[in-house]
Structures are given as structure tokens and as C-alpha cells.
PDB file of C-alpha atoms and ligand atoms in Angstrom:
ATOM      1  CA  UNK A   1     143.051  36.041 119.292  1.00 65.00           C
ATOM      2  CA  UNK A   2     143.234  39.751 119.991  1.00 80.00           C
ATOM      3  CA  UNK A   3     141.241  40.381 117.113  1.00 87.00           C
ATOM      4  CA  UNK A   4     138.368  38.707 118.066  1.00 88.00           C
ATOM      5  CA  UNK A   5     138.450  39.822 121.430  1.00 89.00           C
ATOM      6  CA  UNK A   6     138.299  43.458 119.716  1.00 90.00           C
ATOM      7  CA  UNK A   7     135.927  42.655 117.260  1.00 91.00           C
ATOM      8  CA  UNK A   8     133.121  41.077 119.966  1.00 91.00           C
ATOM      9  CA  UNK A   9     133.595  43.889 121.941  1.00 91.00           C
ATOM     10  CA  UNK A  10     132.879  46.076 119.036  1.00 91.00           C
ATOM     11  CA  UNK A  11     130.003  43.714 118.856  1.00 89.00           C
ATOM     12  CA  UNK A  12     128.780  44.319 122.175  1.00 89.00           C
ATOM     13  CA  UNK A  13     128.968  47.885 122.569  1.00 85.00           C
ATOM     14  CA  UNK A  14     126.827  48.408 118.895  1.00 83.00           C
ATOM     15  CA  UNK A  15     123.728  46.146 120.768  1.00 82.00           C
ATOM     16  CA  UNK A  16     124.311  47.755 123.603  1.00 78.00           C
ATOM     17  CA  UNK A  17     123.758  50.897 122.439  1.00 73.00           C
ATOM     18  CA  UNK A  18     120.809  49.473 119.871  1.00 71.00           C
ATOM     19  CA  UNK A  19     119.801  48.236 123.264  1.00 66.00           C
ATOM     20  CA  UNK A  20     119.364  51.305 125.131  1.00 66.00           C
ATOM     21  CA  UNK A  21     118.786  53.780 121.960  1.00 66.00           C
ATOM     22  CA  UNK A  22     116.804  52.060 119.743  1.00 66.00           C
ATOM     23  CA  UNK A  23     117.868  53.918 117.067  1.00 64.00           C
ATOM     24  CA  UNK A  24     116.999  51.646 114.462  1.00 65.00           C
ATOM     25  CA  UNK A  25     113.000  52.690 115.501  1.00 73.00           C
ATOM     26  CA  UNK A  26     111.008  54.447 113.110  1.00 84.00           C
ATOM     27  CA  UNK A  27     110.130  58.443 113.317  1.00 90.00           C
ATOM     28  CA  UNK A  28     107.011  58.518 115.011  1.00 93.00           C
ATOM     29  CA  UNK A  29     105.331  61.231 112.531  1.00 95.00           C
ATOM     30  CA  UNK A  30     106.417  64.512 114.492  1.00 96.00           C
ATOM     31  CA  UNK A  31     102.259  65.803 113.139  1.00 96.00           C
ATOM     32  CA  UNK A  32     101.369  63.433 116.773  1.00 97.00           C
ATOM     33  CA  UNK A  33     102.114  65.526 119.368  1.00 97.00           C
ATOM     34  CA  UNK A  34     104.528  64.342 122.824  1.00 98.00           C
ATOM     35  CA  UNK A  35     103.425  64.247 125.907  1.00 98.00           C
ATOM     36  CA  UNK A  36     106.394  64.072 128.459  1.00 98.00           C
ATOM     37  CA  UNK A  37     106.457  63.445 132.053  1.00 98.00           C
ATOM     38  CA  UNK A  38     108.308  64.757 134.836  1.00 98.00           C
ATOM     39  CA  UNK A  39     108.374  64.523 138.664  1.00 97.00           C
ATOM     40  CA  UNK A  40     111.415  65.811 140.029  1.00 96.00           C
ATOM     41  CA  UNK A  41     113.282  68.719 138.953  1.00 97.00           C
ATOM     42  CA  UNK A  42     116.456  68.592 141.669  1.00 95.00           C
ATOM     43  CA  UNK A  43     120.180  67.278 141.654  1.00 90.00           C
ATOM     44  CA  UNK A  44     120.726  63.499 142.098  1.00 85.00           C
ATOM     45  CA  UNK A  45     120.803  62.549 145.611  1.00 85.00           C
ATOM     46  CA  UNK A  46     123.963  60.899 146.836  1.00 84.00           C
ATOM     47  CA  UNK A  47     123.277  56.565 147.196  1.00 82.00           C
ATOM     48  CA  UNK A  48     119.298  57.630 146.508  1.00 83.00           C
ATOM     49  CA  UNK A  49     117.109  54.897 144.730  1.00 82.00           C
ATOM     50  CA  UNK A  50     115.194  57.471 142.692  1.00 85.00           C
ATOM     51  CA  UNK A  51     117.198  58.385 140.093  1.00 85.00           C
ATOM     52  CA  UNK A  52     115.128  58.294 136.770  1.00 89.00           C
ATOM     53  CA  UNK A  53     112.342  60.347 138.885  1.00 92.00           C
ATOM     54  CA  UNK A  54     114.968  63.175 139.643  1.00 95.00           C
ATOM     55  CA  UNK A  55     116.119  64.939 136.535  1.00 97.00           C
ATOM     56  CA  UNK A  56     119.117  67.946 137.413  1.00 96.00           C
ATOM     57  CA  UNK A  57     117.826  71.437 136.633  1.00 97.00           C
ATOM     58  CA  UNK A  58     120.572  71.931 133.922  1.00 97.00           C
ATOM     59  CA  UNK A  59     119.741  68.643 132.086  1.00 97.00           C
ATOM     60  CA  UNK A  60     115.755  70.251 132.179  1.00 98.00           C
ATOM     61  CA  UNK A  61     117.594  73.457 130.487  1.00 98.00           C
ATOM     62  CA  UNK A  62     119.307  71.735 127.788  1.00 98.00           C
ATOM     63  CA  UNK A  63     115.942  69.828 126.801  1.00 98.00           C
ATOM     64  CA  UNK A  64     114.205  72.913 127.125  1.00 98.00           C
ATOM     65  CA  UNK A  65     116.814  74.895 125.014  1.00 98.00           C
ATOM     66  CA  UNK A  66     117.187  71.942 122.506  1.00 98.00           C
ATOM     67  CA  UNK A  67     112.921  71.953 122.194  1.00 98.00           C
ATOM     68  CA  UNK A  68     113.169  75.600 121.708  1.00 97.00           C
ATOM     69  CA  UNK A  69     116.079  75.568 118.818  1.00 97.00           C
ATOM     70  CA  UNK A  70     114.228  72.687 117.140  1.00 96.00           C
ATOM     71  CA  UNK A  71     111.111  75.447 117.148  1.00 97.00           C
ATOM     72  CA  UNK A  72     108.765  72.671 119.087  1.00 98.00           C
ATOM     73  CA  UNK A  73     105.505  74.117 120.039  1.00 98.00           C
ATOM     74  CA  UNK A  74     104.833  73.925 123.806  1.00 98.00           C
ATOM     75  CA  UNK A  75     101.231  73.106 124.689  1.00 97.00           C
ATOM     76  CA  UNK A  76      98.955  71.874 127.689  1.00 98.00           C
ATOM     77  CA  UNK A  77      96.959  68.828 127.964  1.00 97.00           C
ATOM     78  CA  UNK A  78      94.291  70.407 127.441  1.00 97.00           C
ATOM     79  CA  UNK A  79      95.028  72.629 124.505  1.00 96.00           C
ATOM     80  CA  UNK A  80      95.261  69.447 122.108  1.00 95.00           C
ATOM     81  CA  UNK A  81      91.679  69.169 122.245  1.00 93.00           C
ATOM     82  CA  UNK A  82      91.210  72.566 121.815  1.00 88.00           C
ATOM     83  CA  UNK A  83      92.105  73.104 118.073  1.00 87.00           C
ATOM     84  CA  UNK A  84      94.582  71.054 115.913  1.00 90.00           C
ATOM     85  CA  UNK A  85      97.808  71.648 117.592  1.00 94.00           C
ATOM     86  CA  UNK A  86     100.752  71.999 114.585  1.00 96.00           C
ATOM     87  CA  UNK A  87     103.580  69.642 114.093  1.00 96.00           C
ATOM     88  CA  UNK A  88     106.334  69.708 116.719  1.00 97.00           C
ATOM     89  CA  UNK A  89     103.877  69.932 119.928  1.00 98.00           C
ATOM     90  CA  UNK A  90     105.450  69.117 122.687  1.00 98.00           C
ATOM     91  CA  UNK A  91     103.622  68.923 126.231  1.00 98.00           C
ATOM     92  CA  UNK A  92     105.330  68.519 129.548  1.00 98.00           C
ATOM     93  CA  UNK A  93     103.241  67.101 132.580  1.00 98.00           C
ATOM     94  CA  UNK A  94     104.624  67.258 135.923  1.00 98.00           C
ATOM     95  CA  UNK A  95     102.785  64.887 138.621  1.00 97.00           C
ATOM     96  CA  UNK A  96     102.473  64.500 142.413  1.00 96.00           C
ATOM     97  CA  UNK A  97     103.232  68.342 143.015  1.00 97.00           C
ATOM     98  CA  UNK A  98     107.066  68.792 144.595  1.00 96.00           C
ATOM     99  CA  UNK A  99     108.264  71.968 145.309  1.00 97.00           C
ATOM    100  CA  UNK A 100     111.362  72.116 143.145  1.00 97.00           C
ATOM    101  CA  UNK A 101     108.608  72.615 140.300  1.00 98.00           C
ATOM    102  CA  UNK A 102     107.922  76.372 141.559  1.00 98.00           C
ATOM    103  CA  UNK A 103     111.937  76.413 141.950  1.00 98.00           C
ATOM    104  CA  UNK A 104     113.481  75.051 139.168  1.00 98.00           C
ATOM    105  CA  UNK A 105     111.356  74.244 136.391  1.00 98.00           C
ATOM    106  CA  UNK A 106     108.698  77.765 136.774  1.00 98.00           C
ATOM    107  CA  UNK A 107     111.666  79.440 135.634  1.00 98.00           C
ATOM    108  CA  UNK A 108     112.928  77.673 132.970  1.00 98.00           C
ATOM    109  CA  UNK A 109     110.114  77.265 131.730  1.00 98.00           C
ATOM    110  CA  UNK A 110     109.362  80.719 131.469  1.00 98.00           C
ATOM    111  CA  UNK A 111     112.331  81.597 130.089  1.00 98.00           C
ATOM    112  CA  UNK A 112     111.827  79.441 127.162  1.00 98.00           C
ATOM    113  CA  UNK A 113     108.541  80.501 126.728  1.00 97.00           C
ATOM    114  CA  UNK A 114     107.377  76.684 127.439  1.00 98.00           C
ATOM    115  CA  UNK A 115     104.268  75.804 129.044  1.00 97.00           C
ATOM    116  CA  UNK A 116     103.493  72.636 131.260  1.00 98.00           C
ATOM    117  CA  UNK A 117     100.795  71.024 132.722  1.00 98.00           C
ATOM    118  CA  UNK A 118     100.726  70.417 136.963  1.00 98.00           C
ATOM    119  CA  UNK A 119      99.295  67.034 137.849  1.00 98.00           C
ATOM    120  CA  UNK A 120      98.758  67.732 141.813  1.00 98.00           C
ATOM    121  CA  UNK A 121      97.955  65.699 144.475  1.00 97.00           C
ATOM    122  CA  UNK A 122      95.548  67.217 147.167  1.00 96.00           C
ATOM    123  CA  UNK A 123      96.926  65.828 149.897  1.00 93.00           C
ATOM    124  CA  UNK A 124     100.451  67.088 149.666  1.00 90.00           C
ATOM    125  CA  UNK A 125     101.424  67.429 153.842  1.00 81.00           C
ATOM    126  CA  UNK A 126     105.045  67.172 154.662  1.00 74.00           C
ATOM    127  CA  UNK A 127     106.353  63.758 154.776  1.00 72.00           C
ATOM    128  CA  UNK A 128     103.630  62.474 152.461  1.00 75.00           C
ATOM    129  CA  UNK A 129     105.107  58.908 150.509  1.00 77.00           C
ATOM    130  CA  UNK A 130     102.863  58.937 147.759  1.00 80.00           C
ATOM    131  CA  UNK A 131     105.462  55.802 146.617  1.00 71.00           C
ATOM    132  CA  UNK A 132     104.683  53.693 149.425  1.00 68.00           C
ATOM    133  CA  UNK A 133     101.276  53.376 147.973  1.00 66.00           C
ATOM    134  CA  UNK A 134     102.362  50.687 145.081  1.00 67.00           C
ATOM    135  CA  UNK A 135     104.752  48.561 146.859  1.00 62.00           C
ATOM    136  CA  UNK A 136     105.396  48.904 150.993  1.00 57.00           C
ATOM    137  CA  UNK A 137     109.005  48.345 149.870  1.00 55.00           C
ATOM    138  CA  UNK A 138     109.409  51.409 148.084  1.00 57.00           C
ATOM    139  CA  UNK A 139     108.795  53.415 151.163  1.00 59.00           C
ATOM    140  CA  UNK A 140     112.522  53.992 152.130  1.00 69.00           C
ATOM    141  CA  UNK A 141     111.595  57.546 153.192  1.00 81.00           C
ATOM    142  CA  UNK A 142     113.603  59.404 150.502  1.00 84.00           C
ATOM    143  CA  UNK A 143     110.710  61.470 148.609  1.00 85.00           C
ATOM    144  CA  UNK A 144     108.611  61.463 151.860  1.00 84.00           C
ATOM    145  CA  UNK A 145     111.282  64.000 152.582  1.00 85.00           C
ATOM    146  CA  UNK A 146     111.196  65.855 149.437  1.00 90.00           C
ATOM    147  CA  UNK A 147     109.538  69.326 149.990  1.00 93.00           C
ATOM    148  CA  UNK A 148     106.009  69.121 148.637  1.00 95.00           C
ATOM    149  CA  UNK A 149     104.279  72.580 146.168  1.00 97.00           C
ATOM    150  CA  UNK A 150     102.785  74.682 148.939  1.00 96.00           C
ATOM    151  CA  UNK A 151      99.170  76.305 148.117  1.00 97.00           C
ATOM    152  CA  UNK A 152     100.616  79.737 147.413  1.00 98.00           C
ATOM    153  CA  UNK A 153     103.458  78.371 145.221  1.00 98.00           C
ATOM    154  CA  UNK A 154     100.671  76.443 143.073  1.00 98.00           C
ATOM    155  CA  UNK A 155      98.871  79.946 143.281  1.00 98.00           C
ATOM    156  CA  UNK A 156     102.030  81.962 141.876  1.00 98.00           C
ATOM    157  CA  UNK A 157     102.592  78.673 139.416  1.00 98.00           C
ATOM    158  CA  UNK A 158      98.657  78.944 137.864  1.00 98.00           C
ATOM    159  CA  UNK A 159      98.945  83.106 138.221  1.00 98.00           C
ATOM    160  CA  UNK A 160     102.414  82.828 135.847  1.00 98.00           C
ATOM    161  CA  UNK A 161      99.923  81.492 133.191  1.00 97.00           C
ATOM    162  CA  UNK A 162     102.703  79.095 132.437  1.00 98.00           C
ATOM    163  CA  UNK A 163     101.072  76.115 134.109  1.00 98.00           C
ATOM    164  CA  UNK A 164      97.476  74.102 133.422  1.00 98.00           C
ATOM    165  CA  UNK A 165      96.116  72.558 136.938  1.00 98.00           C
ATOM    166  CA  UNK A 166      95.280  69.010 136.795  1.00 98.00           C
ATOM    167  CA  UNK A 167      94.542  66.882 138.986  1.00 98.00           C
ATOM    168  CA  UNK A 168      96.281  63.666 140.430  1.00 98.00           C
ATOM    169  CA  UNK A 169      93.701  62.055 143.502  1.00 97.00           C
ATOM    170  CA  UNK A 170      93.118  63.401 146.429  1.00 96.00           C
ATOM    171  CA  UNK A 171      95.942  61.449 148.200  1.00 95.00           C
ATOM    172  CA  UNK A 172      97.981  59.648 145.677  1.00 95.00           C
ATOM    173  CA  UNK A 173      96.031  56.489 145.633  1.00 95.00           C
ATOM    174  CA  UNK A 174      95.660  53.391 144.128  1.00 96.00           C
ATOM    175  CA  UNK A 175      92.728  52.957 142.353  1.00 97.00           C
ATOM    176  CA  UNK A 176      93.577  49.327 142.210  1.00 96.00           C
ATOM    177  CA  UNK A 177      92.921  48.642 145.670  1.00 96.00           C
ATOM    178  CA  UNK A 178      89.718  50.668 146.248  1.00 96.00           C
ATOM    179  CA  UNK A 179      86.120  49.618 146.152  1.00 96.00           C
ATOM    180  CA  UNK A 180      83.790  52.246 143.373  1.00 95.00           C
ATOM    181  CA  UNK A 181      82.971  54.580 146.316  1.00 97.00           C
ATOM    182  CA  UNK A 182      86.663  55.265 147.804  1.00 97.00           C
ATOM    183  CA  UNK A 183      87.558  55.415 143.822  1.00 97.00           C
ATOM    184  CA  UNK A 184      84.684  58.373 143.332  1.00 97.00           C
ATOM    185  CA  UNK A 185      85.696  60.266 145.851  1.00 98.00           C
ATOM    186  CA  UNK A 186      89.748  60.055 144.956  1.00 97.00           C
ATOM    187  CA  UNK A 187      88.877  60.945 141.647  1.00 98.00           C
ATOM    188  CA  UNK A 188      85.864  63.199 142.112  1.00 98.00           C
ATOM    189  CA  UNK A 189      86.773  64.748 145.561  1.00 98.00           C
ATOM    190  CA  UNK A 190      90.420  66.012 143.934  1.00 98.00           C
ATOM    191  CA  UNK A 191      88.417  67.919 140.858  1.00 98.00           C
ATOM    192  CA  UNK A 192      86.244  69.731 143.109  1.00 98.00           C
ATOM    193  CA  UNK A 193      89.018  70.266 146.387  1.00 98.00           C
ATOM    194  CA  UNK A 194      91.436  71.725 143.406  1.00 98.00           C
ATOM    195  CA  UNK A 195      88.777  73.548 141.838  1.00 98.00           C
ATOM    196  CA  UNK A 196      87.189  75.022 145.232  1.00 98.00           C
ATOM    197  CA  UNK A 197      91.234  75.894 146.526  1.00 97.00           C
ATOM    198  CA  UNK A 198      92.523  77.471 143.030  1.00 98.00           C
ATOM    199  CA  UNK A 199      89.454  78.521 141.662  1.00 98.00           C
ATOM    200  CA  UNK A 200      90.606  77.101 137.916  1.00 98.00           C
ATOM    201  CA  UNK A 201      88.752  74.939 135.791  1.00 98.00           C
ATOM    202  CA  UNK A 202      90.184  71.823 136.508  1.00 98.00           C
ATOM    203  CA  UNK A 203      89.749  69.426 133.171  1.00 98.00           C
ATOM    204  CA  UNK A 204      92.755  67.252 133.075  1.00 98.00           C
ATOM    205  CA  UNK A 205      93.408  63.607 135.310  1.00 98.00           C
ATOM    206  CA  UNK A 206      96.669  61.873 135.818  1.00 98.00           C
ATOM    207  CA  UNK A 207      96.018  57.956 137.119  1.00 98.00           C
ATOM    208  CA  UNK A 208      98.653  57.158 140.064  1.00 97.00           C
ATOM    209  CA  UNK A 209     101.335  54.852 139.137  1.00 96.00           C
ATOM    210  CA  UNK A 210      99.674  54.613 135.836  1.00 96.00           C
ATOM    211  CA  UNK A 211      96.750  52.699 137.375  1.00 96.00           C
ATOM    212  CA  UNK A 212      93.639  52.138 135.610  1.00 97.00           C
ATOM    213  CA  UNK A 213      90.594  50.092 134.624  1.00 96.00           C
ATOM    214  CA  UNK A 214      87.689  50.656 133.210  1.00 95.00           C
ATOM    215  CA  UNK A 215      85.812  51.665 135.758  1.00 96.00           C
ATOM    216  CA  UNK A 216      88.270  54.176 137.086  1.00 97.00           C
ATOM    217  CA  UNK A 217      87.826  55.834 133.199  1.00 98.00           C
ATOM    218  CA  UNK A 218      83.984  55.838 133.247  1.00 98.00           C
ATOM    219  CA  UNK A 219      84.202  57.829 136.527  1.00 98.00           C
ATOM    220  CA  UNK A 220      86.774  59.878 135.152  1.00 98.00           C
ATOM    221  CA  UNK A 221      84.805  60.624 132.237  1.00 98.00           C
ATOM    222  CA  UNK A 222      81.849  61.021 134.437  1.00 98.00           C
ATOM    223  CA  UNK A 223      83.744  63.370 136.741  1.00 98.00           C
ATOM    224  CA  UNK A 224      83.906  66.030 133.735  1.00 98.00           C
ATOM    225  CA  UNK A 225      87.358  65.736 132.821  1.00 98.00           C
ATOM    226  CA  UNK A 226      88.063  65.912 129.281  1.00 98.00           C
ATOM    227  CA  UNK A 227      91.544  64.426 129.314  1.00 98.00           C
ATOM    228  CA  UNK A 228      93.705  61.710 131.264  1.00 98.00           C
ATOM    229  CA  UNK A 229      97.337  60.845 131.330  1.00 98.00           C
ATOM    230  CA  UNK A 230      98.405  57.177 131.891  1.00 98.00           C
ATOM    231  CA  UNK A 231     102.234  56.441 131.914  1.00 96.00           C
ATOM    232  CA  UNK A 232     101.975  54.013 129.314  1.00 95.00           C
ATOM    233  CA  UNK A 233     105.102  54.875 126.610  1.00 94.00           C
ATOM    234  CA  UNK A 234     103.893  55.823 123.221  1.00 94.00           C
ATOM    235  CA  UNK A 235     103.156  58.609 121.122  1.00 96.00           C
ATOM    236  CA  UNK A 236      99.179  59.101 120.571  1.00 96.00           C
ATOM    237  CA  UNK A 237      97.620  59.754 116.834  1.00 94.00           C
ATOM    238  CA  UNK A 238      95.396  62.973 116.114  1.00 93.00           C
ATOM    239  CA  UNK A 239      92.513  62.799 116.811  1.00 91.00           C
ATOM    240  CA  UNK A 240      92.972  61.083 119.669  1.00 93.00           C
ATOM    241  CA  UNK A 241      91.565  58.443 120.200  1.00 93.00           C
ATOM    242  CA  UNK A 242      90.861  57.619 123.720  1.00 96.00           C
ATOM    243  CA  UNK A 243      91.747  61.237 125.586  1.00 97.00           C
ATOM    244  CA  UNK A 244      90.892  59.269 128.671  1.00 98.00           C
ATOM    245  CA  UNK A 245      93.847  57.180 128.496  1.00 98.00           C
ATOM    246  CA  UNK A 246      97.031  59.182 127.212  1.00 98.00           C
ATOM    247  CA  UNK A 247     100.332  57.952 126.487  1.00 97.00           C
ATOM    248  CA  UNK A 248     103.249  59.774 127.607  1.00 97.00           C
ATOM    249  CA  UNK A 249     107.172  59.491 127.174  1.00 96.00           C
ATOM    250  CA  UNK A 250     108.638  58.995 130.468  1.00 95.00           C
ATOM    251  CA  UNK A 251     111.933  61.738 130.685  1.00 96.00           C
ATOM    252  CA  UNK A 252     114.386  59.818 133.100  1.00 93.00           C
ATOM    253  CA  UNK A 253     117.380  61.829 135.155  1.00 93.00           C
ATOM    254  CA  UNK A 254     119.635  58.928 134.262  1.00 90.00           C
ATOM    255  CA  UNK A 255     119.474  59.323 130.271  1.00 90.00           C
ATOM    256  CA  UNK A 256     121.616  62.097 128.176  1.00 92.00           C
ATOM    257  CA  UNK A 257     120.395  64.876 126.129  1.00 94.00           C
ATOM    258  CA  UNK A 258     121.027  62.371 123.044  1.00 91.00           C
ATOM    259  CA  UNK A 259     118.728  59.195 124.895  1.00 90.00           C
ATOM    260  CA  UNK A 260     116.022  62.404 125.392  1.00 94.00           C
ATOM    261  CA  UNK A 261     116.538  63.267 121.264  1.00 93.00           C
ATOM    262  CA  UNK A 262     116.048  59.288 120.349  1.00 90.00           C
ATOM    263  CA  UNK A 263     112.653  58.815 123.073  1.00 91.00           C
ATOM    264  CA  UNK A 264     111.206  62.089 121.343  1.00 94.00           C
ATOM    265  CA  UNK A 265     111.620  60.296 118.083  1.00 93.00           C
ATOM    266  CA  UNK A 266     110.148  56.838 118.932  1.00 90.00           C
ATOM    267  CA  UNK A 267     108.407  57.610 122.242  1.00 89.00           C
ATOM    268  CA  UNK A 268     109.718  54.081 122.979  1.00 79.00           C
ATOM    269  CA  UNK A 269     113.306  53.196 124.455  1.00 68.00           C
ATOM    270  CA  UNK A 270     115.949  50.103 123.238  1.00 57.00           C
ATOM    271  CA  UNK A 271     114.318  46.982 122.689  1.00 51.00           C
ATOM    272  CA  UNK A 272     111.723  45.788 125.360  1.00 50.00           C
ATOM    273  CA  UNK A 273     110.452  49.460 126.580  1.00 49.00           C
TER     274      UNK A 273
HETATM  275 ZN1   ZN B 301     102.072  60.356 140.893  1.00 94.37          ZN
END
């Protein structure tokens, strides 16, 4: 009797882990490069519901240290249409614009020589939700508290030459829920507000929530930027094939260096993600 109670539970614990590993996954060929994304670089918050959005400074270290030992190349968004970037390109996007990415991640970064790209959102005014925007639920007032990038901190970010500026809507919206003129001027309005308040060329787009239809892509593309970041998982081919619509590997603050090693691989999680 024991023995089957031992051996299901080895059972169980080998498909759990298949589960939430997928190790079994093919290499994604490491020539495609990975785009990761970020939001929060800060400590878990006690009882908080956003866990996977808040990854701990030291867990950022390790993945920056492990990227760095494995000799991974750190590039912008923009750089991989630039020239061919070499195997082992890694990119790390940021969105929304909170301020523990001037804290936290500006230095690590430049201590491991890494580069990122800044997805920002115009409108960042304390107590912004930029959450509430998908579901009313999600509002529970948590990142609406989170200290948003001030202007000068974005300046000192951009001036650090560590960071791309990209752009994210003017106020976090959803593009789902607009009519073609409120979508323009989201999508236009945050290109020329960014470009006008940094004074950077301003070529990248990041959809909110990971919205996006056609026509939010054909005024993207008429907007002048060259690239766009979705948050759909996967690891994009070279050349790429639709710039307008990038995949990217979600990092979450609840996974272990190891579960970060495995999504690099794949750019895919256990079996359904
Ligand atoms: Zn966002």
C-alpha cells in the first residue's frame, strides 16, 4: 500500500514539475533573439495580488548576473532592426514607467553593462491605476499607490544611455474600447508628448494589456514607429516578421532563477502557456 502511495506521489510531483517547467520543450534556436518584460522591480508586498508583476531587486541581479556569465548580448528594441543582432540577444522592456526602474533596475543594469528598453506611459500622475483599465475589478488600489518615473528620473534614465524611450499611450488605455480617433491620439499623441518632453527619437510602441487589432497596427505603423511589443509569449524568428506585433517572454516575481533559465529556452511555460 505504502508503495503506491510513494510511487503516485513520485508521479505527481514529475507532472507537476513538467507542468510548470516544461522542460521537455524544445531549444528555441538561441540565433532568435528574447525579448523580456518587466514592470516592477520592488520586494513582494505583504497579502498584495500582484505578485508575478513585482520581481525583488536581488532576483533581477541574479538574472542579470546569470545573462552576463552565459555572455548574452543585451540589446534594445530597436537595435534588432538595426543590423543582425548575434546569437544570445537578450532585450529587456520595462512598461508603464514605475519609479523603482530609476531605483533598482538603472543600477543593475549598469553594472552589468545591460541595456533595456522604457515603455512609458504619458500620463504617469500619482495614484494613476493604469490596471483598472482592463477589468474595474482589478482596481484594488495597490499599484495606484506605487510611485510612478518622474520626468527628471526618465531624463537621468535616457542621459545614462542605458535605456531606449518607447512609448506606451498617452494614459494607459485600451485600445479595445476606443473609437479610431481616441485610438490616434493614444497612440499618436504619446509619440509626439514623449518626443516633445525628452527630446529622443521615439520609434518603439508597447500595446496596453497586450491589446491589439488591426487597426490599432496600421496607426501604429502610420504613427512612424518601427517596432511594437505585444505580450503574447514566444520567441520571434530573424527577420522578423511582423515588427509591429512582437512577442515577448513574460519574467514573473513568483518563478526561480531555474523557471527564468527554462522560459529563456522555450519562451513558453509548462503545458498550456
Ligand atoms: Zn502597461
Amino acid at each position: 500500500m505504502s508503495e503506491w502511495l510513494f510511487i503516485g506521489g513520485a508521479l505527481a510531483l514529475v507532472l507537476w514539475f513538467s507542468q510548470r517547467y516544461g522542460w521537455w520543450r524544445k531549444t528555441v534556436p538561441w540565433e532568435r533573439p528574447r525579448v523580456l518584460m518587466y514592470h516592477l522591480i520592488t520586494p513582494p508586498v505583504p497579502g498584495g495580488s500582484y505578485r508575478g508583476m513585482r520581481v525583488a531587486p536581488a532576483a533581477f541581479e541574479r538574472q542579470l548576473q546569470w545573462l552576463a556569465r552565459r555572455g548574452f548580448h543585451f540589446a534594445t528594441v530597436s537595435e534588432l532592426l538595426e543590423s543582425r543582432p548575434p546569437p544570445r540577444t537578450v532585450v529587456l522592456t520595462f512598461d508603464d514607467g514605475y519609479a523603482d526602474n530609476f531605483t533598482h533596475a538603472l543600477p543593475l543594469l549598469q553594472k552589468y553593462r545591460a541595456k533595456a528598453t522604457l515603455y512609458l506611459v504619458a500620463d504617469r500622475e500619482e495614484g494613476s491605476d493604469w490596471s483598472a483599465k482592463k477589468k474595474a475589478h482589478h482596481s484594488t488600489g495597490e499599484l495606484a499607490r506605487e510611485p510612478k518615473l518622474s520626468d527628471a528620473q526618465v531624463q537621468e534614465m535616457l542621459a545614462s544611455g542605458v535605456f531606449e524611450l518607447g512609448a506606451h499611450t498617452l494614459t494607459h488605455a485600451n485600445l479595445a474600447r476606443l473609437d479610431a480617433a481616441a485610438k490616434q491620439h493614444e497612440i499618436a499623441g504619446s509619440k509626439q508628448w514623449l518626443e516633445t518632453r525628452f527630446g529622443v527619437p521615439v520609434r518603439s510602441f508597447a500595446y496596453p494589456f497586450g491589446i491589439w487589432d488591426e487597426t490599432d497596427r496600421d496607426i501604429v505603423r502610420a504613427t512612424g514607429f518601427s517596432t511594437a511589443v505585444t505580450t503574447d509569449a514566444g520567441i520571434d524568428a530573424l527577420p522578423l516578421a511582423d515588427p509591429l506585433a512582437l512577442r515577448r517572454i513574460k519574467v514573473s516575481g513568483k518563478e526561480t532563477l531555474l523557471a527564468f533559465r527554462l522560459r529563456l529556452r522555450t519562451g513558453r511555460r509548462g503545458l498550456w502557456k
